[in-house]
N, CA, C and O of each residue as an XYZ file, in Angstrom:
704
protein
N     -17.955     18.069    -19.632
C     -17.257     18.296    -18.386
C     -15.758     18.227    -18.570
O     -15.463     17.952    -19.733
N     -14.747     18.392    -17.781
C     -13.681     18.415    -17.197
C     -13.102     16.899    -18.119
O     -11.941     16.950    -18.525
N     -13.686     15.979    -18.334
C     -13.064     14.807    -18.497
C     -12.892     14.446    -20.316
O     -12.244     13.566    -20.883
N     -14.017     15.848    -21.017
C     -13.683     15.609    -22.544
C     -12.513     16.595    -22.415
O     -11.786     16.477    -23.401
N     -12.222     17.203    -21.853
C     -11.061     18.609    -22.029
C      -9.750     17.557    -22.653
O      -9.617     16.367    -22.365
N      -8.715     18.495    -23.721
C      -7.980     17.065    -23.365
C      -6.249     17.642    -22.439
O      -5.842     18.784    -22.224
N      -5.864     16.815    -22.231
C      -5.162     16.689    -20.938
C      -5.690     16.351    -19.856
O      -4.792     15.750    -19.267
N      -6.832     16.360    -19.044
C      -7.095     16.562    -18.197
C      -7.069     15.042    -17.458
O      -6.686     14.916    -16.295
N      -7.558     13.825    -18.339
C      -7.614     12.919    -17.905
C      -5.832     12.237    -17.270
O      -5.530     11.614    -16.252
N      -4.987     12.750    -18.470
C      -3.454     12.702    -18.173
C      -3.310     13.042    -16.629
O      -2.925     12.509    -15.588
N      -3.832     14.214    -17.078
C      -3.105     14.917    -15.680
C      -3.953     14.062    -14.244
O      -3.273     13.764    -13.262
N      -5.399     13.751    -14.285
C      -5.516     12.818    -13.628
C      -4.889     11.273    -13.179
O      -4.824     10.717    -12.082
N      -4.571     10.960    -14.206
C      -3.331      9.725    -14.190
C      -2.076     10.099    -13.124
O      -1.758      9.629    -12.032
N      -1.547     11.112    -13.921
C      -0.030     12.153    -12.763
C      -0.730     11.975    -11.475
O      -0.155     11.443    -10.526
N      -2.106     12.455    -11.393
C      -2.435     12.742     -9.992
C      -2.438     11.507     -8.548
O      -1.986     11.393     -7.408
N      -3.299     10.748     -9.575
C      -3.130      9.299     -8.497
C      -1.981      8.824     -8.777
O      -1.318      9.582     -8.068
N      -1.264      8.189     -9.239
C       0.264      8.127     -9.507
C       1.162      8.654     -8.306
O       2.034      7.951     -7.796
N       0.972      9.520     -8.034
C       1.411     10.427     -6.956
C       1.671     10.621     -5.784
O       2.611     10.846     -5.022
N       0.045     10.403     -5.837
C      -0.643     10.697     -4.339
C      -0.405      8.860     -3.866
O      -0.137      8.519     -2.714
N      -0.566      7.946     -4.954
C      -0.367      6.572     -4.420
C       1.001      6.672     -3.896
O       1.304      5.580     -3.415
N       2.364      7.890     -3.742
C       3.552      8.008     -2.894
C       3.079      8.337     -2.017
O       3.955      8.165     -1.170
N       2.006      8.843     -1.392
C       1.648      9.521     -0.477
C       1.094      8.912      0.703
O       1.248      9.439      1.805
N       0.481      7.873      0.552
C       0.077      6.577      0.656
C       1.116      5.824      1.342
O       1.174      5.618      2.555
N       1.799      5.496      0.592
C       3.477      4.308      0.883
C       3.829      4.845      1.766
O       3.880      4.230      2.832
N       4.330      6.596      1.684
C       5.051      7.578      2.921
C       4.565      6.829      4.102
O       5.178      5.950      4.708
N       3.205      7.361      4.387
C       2.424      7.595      5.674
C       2.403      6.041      6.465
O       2.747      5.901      7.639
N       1.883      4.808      5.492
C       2.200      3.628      6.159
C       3.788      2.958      6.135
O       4.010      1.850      6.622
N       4.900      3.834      5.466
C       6.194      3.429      5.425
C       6.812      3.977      6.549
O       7.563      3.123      7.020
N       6.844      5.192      7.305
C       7.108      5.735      7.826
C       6.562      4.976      9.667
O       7.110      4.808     10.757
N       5.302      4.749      9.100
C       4.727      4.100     10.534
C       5.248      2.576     10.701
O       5.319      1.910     11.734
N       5.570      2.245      9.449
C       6.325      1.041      9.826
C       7.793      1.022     10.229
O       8.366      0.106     10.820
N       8.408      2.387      9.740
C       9.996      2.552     10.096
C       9.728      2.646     12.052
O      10.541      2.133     12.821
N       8.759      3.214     12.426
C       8.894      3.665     13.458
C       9.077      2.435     14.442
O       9.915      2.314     15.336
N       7.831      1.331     13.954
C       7.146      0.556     14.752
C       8.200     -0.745     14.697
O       8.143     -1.786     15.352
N       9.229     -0.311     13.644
C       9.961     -1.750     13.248
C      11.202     -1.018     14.482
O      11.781     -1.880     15.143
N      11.515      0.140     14.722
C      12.235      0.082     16.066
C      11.854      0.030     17.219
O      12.582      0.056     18.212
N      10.733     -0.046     17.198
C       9.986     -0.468     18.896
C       9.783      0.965     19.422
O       9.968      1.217     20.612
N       9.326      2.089     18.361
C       8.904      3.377     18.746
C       7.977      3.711     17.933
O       8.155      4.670     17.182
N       6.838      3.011     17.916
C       5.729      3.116     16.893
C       5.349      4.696     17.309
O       5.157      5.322     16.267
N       5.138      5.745     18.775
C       4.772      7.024     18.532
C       5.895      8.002     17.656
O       5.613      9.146     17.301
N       6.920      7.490     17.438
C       8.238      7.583     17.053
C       7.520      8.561     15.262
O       7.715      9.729     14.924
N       6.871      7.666     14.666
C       5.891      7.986     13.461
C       5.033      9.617     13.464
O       4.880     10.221     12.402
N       4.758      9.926     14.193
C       4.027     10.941     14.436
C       5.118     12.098     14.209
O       4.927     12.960     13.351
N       6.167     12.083     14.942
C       7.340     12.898     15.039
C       7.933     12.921     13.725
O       8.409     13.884     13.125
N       7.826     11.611     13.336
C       8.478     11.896     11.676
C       7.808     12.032     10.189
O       8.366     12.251      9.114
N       6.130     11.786     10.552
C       5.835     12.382      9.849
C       5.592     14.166      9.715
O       5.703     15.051      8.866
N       5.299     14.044     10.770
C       5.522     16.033     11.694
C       5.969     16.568     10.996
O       5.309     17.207     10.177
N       7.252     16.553     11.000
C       9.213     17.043     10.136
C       8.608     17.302      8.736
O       8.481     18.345      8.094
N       8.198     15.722      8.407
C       7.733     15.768      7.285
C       7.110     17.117      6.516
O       7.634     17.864      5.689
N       5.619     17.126      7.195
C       4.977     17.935      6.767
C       4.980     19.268      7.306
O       4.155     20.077      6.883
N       5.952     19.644      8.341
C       7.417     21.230      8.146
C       8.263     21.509      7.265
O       8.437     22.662      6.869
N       8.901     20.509      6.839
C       9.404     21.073      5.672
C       8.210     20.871      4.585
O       8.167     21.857      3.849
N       7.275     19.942      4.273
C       6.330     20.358      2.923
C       5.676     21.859      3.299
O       4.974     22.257      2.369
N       5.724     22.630      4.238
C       4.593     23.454      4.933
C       5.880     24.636      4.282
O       5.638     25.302      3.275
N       7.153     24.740      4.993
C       8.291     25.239      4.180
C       7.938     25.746      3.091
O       7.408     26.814      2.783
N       8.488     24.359      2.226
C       8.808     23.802      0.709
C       7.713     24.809     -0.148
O       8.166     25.652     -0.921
N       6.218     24.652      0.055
C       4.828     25.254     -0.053
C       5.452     27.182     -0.092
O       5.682     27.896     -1.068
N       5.542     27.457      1.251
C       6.345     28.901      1.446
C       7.122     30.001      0.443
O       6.965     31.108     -0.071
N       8.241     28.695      0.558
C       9.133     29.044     -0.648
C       8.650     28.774     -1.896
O       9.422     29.019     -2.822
N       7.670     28.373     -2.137
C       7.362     28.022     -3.983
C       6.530     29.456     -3.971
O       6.915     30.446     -4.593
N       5.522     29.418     -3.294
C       4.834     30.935     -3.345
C       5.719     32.129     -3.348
O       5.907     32.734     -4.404
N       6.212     32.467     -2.358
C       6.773     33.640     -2.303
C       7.833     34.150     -3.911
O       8.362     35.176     -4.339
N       7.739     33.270     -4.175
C       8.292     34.163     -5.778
C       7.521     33.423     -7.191
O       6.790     32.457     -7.410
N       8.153     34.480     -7.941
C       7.448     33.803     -9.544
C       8.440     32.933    -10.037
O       9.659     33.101    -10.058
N       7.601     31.748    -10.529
C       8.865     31.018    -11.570
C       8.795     31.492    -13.075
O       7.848     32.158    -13.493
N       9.514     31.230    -13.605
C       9.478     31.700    -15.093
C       9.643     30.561    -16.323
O       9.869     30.669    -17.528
N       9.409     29.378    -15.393
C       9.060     28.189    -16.608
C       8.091     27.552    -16.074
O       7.905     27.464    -14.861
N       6.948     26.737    -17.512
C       6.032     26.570    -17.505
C       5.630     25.511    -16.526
O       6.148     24.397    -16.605
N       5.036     25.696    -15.915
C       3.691     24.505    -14.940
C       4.112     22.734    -15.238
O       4.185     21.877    -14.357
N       4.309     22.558    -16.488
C       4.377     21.387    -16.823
C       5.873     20.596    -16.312
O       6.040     19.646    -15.547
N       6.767     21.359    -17.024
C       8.232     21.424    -16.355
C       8.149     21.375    -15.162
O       8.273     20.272    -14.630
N       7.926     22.488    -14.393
C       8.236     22.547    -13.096
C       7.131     21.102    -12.194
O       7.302     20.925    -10.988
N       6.185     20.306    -12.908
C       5.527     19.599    -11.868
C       6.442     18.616    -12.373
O       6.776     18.001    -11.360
N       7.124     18.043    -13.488
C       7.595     17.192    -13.858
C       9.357     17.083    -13.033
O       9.924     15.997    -12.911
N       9.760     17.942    -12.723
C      10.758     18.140    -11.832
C      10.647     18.054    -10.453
O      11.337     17.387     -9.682
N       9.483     18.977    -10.153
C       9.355     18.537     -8.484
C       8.658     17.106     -8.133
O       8.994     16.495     -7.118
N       7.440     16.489     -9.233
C       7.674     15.309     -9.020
C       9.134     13.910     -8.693
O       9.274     12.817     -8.144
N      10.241     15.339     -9.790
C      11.181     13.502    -10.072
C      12.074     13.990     -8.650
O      12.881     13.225     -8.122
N      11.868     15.011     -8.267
C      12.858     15.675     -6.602
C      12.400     14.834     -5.432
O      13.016     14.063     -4.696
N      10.897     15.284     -5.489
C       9.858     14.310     -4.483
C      10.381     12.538     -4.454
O      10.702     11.996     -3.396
N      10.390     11.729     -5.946
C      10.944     10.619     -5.729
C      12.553      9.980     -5.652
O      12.858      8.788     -5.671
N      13.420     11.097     -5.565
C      14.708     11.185     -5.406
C      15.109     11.389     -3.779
O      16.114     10.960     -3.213
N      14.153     12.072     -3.286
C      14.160     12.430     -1.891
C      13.777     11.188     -0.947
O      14.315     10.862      0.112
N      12.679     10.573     -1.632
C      11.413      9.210     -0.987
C      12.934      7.961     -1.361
O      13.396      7.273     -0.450
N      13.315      7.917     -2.346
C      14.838      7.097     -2.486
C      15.996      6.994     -1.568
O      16.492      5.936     -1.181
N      16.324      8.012     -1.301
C      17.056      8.287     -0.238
C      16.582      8.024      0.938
O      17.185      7.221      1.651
N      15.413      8.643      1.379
C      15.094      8.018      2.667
C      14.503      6.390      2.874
O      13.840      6.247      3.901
N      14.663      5.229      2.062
C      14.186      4.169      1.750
C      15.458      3.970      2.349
O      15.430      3.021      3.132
N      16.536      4.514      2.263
C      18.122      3.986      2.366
C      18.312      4.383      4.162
O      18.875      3.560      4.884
N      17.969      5.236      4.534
C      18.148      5.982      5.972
C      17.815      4.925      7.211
O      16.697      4.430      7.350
N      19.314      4.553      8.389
C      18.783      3.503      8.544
C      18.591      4.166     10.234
O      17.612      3.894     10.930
N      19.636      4.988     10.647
C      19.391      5.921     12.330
C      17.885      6.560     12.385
O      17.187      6.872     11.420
N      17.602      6.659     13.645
C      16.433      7.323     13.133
C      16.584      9.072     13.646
O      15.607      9.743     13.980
N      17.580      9.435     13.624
C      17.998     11.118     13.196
C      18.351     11.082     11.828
O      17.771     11.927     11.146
N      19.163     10.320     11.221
C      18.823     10.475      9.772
C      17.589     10.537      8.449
O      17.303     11.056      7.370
N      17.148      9.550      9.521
C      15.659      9.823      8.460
C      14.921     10.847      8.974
O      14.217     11.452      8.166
N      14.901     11.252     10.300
C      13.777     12.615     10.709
C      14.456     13.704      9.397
O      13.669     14.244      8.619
N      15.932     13.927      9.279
C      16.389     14.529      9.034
C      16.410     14.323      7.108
O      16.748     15.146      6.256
N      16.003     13.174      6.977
C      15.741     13.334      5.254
C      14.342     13.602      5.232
O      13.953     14.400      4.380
N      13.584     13.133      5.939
C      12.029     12.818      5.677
C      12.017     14.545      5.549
O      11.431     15.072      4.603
N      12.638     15.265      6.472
C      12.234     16.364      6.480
C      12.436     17.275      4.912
O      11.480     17.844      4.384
N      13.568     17.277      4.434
C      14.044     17.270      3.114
C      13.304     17.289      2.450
O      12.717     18.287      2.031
N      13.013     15.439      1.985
C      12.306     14.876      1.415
C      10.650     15.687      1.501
O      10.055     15.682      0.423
N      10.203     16.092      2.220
C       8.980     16.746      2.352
C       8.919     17.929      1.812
O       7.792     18.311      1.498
N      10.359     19.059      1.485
C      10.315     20.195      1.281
C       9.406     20.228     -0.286
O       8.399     20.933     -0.345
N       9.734     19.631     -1.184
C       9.151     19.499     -2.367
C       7.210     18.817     -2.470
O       6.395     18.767     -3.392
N       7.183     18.511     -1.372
C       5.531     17.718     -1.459
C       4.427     19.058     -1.773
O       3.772     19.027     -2.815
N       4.280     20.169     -0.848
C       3.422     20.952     -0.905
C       3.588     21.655     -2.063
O       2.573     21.884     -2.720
N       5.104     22.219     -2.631
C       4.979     22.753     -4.253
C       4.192     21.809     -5.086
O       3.251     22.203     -5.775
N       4.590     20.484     -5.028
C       3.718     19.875     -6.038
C       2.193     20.130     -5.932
O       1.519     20.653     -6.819
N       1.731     19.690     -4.727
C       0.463     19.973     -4.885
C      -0.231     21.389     -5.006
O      -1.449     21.287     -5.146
N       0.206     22.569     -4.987
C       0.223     23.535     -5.724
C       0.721     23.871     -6.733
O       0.760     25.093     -6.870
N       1.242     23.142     -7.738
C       1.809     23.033     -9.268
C       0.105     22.379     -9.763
O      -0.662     23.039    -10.464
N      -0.221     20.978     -9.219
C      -1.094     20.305     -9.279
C      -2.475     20.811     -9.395
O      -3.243     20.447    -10.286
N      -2.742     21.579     -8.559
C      -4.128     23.010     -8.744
C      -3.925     23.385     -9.620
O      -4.696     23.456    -10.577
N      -2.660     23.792     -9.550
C      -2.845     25.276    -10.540
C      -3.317     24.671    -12.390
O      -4.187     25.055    -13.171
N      -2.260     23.608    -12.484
C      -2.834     22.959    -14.357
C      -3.960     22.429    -13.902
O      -4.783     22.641    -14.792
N      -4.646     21.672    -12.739
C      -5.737     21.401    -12.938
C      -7.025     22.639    -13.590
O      -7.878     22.513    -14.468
N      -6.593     24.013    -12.529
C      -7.223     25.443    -12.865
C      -7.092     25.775    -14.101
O      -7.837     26.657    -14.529
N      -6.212     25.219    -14.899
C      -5.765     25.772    -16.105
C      -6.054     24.698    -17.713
O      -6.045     25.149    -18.858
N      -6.234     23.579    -17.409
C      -6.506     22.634    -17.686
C      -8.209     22.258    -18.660
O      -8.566     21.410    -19.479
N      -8.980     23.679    -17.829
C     -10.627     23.219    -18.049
C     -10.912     24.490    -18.112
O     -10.265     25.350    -17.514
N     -12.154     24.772    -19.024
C     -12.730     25.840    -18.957
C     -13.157     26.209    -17.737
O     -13.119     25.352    -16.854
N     -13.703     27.686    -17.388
C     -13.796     28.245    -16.402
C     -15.149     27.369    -15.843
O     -15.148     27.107    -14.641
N     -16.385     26.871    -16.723
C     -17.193     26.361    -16.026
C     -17.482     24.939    -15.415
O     -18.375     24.475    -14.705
N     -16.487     24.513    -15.927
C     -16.015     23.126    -15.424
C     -15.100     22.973    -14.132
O     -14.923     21.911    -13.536
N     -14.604     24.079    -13.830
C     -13.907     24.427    -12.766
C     -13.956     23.423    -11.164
O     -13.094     22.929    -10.437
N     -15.424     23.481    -11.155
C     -15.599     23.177     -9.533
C     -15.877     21.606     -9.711
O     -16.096     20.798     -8.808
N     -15.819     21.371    -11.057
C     -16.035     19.531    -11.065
C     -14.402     18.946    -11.545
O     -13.919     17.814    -11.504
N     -14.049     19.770    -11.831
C     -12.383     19.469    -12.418
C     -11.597     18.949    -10.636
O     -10.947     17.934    -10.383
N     -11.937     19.926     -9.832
C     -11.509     20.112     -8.317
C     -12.214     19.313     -7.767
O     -11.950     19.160     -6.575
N     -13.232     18.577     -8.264
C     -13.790     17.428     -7.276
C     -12.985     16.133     -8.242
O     -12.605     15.105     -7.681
N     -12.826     16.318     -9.505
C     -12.085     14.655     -9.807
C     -10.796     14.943     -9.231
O     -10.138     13.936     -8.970
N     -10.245     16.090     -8.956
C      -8.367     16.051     -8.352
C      -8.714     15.456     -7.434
O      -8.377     14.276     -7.328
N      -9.495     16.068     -6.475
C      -9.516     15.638     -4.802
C      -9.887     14.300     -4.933
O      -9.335     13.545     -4.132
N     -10.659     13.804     -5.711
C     -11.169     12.356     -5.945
C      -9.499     11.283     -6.312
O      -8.788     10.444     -5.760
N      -9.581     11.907     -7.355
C      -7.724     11.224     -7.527
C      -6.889     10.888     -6.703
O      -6.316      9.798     -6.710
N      -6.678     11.997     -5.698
C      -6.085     12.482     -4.793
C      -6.101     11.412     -3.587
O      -5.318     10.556     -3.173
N      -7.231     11.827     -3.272
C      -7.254     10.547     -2.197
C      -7.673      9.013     -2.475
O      -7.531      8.210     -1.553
N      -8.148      8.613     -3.624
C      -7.831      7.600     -4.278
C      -6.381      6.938     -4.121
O      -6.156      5.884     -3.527
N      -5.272      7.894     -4.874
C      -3.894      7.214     -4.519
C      -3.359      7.097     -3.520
O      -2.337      6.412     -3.545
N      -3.762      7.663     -2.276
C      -3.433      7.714     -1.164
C      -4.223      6.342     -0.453
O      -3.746      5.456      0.256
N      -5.335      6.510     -0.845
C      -6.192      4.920      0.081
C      -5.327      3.674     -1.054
O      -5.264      2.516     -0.642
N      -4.701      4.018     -2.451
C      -3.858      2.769     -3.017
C      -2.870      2.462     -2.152
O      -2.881      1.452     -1.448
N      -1.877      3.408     -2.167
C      -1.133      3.269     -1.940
C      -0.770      2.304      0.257
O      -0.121      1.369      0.725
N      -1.702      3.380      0.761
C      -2.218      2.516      2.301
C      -2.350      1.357      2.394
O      -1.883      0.674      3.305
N      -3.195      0.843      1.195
C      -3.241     -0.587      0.895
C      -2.658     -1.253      0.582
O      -2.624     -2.262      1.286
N      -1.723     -1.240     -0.728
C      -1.000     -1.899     -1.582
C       0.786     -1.836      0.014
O       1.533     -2.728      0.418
N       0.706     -0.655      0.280
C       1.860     -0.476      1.443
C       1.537     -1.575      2.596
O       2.387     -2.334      3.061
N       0.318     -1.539      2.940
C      -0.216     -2.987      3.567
C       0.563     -4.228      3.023
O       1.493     -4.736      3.649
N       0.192     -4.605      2.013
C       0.098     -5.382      1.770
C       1.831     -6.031      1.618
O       2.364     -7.072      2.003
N       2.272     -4.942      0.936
C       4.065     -4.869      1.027
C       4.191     -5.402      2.418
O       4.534     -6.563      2.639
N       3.983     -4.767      3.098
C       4.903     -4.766      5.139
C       4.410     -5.980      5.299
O       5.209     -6.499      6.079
N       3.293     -7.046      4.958
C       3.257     -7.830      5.127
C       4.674     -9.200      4.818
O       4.889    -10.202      5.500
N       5.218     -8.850      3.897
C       6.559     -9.659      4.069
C       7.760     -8.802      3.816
O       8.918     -9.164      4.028
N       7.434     -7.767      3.397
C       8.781     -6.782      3.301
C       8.811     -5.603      4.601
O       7.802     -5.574      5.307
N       9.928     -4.651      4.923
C      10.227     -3.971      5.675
C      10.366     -2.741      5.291
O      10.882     -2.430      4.218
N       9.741     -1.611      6.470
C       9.479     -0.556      5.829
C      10.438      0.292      4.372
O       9.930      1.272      3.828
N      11.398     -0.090      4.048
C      12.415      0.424      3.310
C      11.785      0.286      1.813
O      11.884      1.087      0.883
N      10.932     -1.295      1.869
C      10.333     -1.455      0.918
C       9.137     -0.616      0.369
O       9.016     -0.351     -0.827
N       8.274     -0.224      1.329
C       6.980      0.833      1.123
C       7.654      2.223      0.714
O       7.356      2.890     -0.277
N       8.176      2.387      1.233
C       9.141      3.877      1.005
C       9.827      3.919     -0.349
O       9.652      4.868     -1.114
N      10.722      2.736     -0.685
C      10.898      2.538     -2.261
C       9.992      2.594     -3.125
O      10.325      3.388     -4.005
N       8.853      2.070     -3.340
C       7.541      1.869     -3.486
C       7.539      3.351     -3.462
O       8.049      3.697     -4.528
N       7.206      4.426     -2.747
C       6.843      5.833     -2.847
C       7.538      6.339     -3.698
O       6.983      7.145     -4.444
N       8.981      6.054     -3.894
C       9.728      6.607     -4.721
C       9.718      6.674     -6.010
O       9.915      7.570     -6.831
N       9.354      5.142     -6.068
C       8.878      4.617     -7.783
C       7.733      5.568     -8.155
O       7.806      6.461     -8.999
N       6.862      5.311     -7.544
C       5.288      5.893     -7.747
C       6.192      7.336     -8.332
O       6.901      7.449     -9.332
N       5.875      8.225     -7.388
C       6.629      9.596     -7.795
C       7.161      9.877     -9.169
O       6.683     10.514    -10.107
N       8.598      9.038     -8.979
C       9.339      8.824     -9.863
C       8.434      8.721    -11.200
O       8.358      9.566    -12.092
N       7.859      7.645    -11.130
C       6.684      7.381    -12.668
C       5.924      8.583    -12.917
O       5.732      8.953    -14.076
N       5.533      9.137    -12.057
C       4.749     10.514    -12.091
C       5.399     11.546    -12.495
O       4.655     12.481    -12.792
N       6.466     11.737    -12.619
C       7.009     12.707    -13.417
C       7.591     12.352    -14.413
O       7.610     13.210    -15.295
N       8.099     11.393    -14.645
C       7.810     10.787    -16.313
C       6.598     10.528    -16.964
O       6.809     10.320    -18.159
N       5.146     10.439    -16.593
C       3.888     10.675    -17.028
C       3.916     11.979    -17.468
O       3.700     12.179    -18.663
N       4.264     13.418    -16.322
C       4.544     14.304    -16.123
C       5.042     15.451    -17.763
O       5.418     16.614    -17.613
């Protein structure tokens, strides 16, 4: 299967790595909201969020790149945690709608960088089990990260979960 190929397990590593930013975002963000006494406040900013990843996604399709898959996930990973950095720092909350949004433009390229070496990664008949360990990965780092972001807000403040996303990321494209 998918898991003697080699790379593949790597690239599984990148994957939860990742997605555990993805994780931090969603409960960092609900804690930015809720720590100003506008907990629906969260909804709106993750929204932005995932307009510009919906964007970001847009613009990666609509043209060809001309360097390899590996590069380019290893870059939009280290953009993704340069972006999640910055907004750890954002303290108005028009500034952060206004980074988060940013910050999001790069999320959906990755995870279409992320298909695509997974697609490329495994023989053709390993295909549909290669796409069940991503999605498995996938939301793996995301239920880490929910948790471990739990567990942060418990004595730290959202700035901290959001740093936390950044790192993650960040490590992921140095795996990358």
């Amino acid at each position: 299967g998918p898991l003697a190929e080699p790379g593949f397990v790597p690239l599984m590593t990148v994957v939860l790595c990742f997605s555990t930013a993805f994780g931090f975002v969603e409960i960092g963000v609900t804690a930015y909201a809720t720590e100003r006494g506008l907990p629906a406040l969260a909804g709106l900013l993750l929204g932005l969020m995932s307009v510009g990843s919906a964007l970001g996604g847009l613009a990666y399709g609509s043209r060809s790149w001309r360097f390899a898959l590996v590069p380019q996930f290893s870059l939009l990973l280290a953009l993704m945690g340069a972006g999640l950095a910055v907004l750890s720092f954002a303290g108005h909350a028009v500034a952060f709608a206004a980074l988060g949004f940013f910050a999001g433009i790069v999320m959906a390229p990755v995870l279409i960088v992320q298909s695509m070496l997974v697609a490329k990664s495994v023989r053709a008949e390993h295909t549909a089990e290669a796409f069940t360990w991503s999605a498995s990965a996938l939301l793996a780092g995301v239920g880490i990260g929910l948790g471990a972001g739990g567990v942060l807000l418990e004595v730290y403040r959202s700035n901290a979960a959001l740093a936390s996303a950044a790192a993650c990321a960040l490590l992921a494209a140095l795996l990358a």
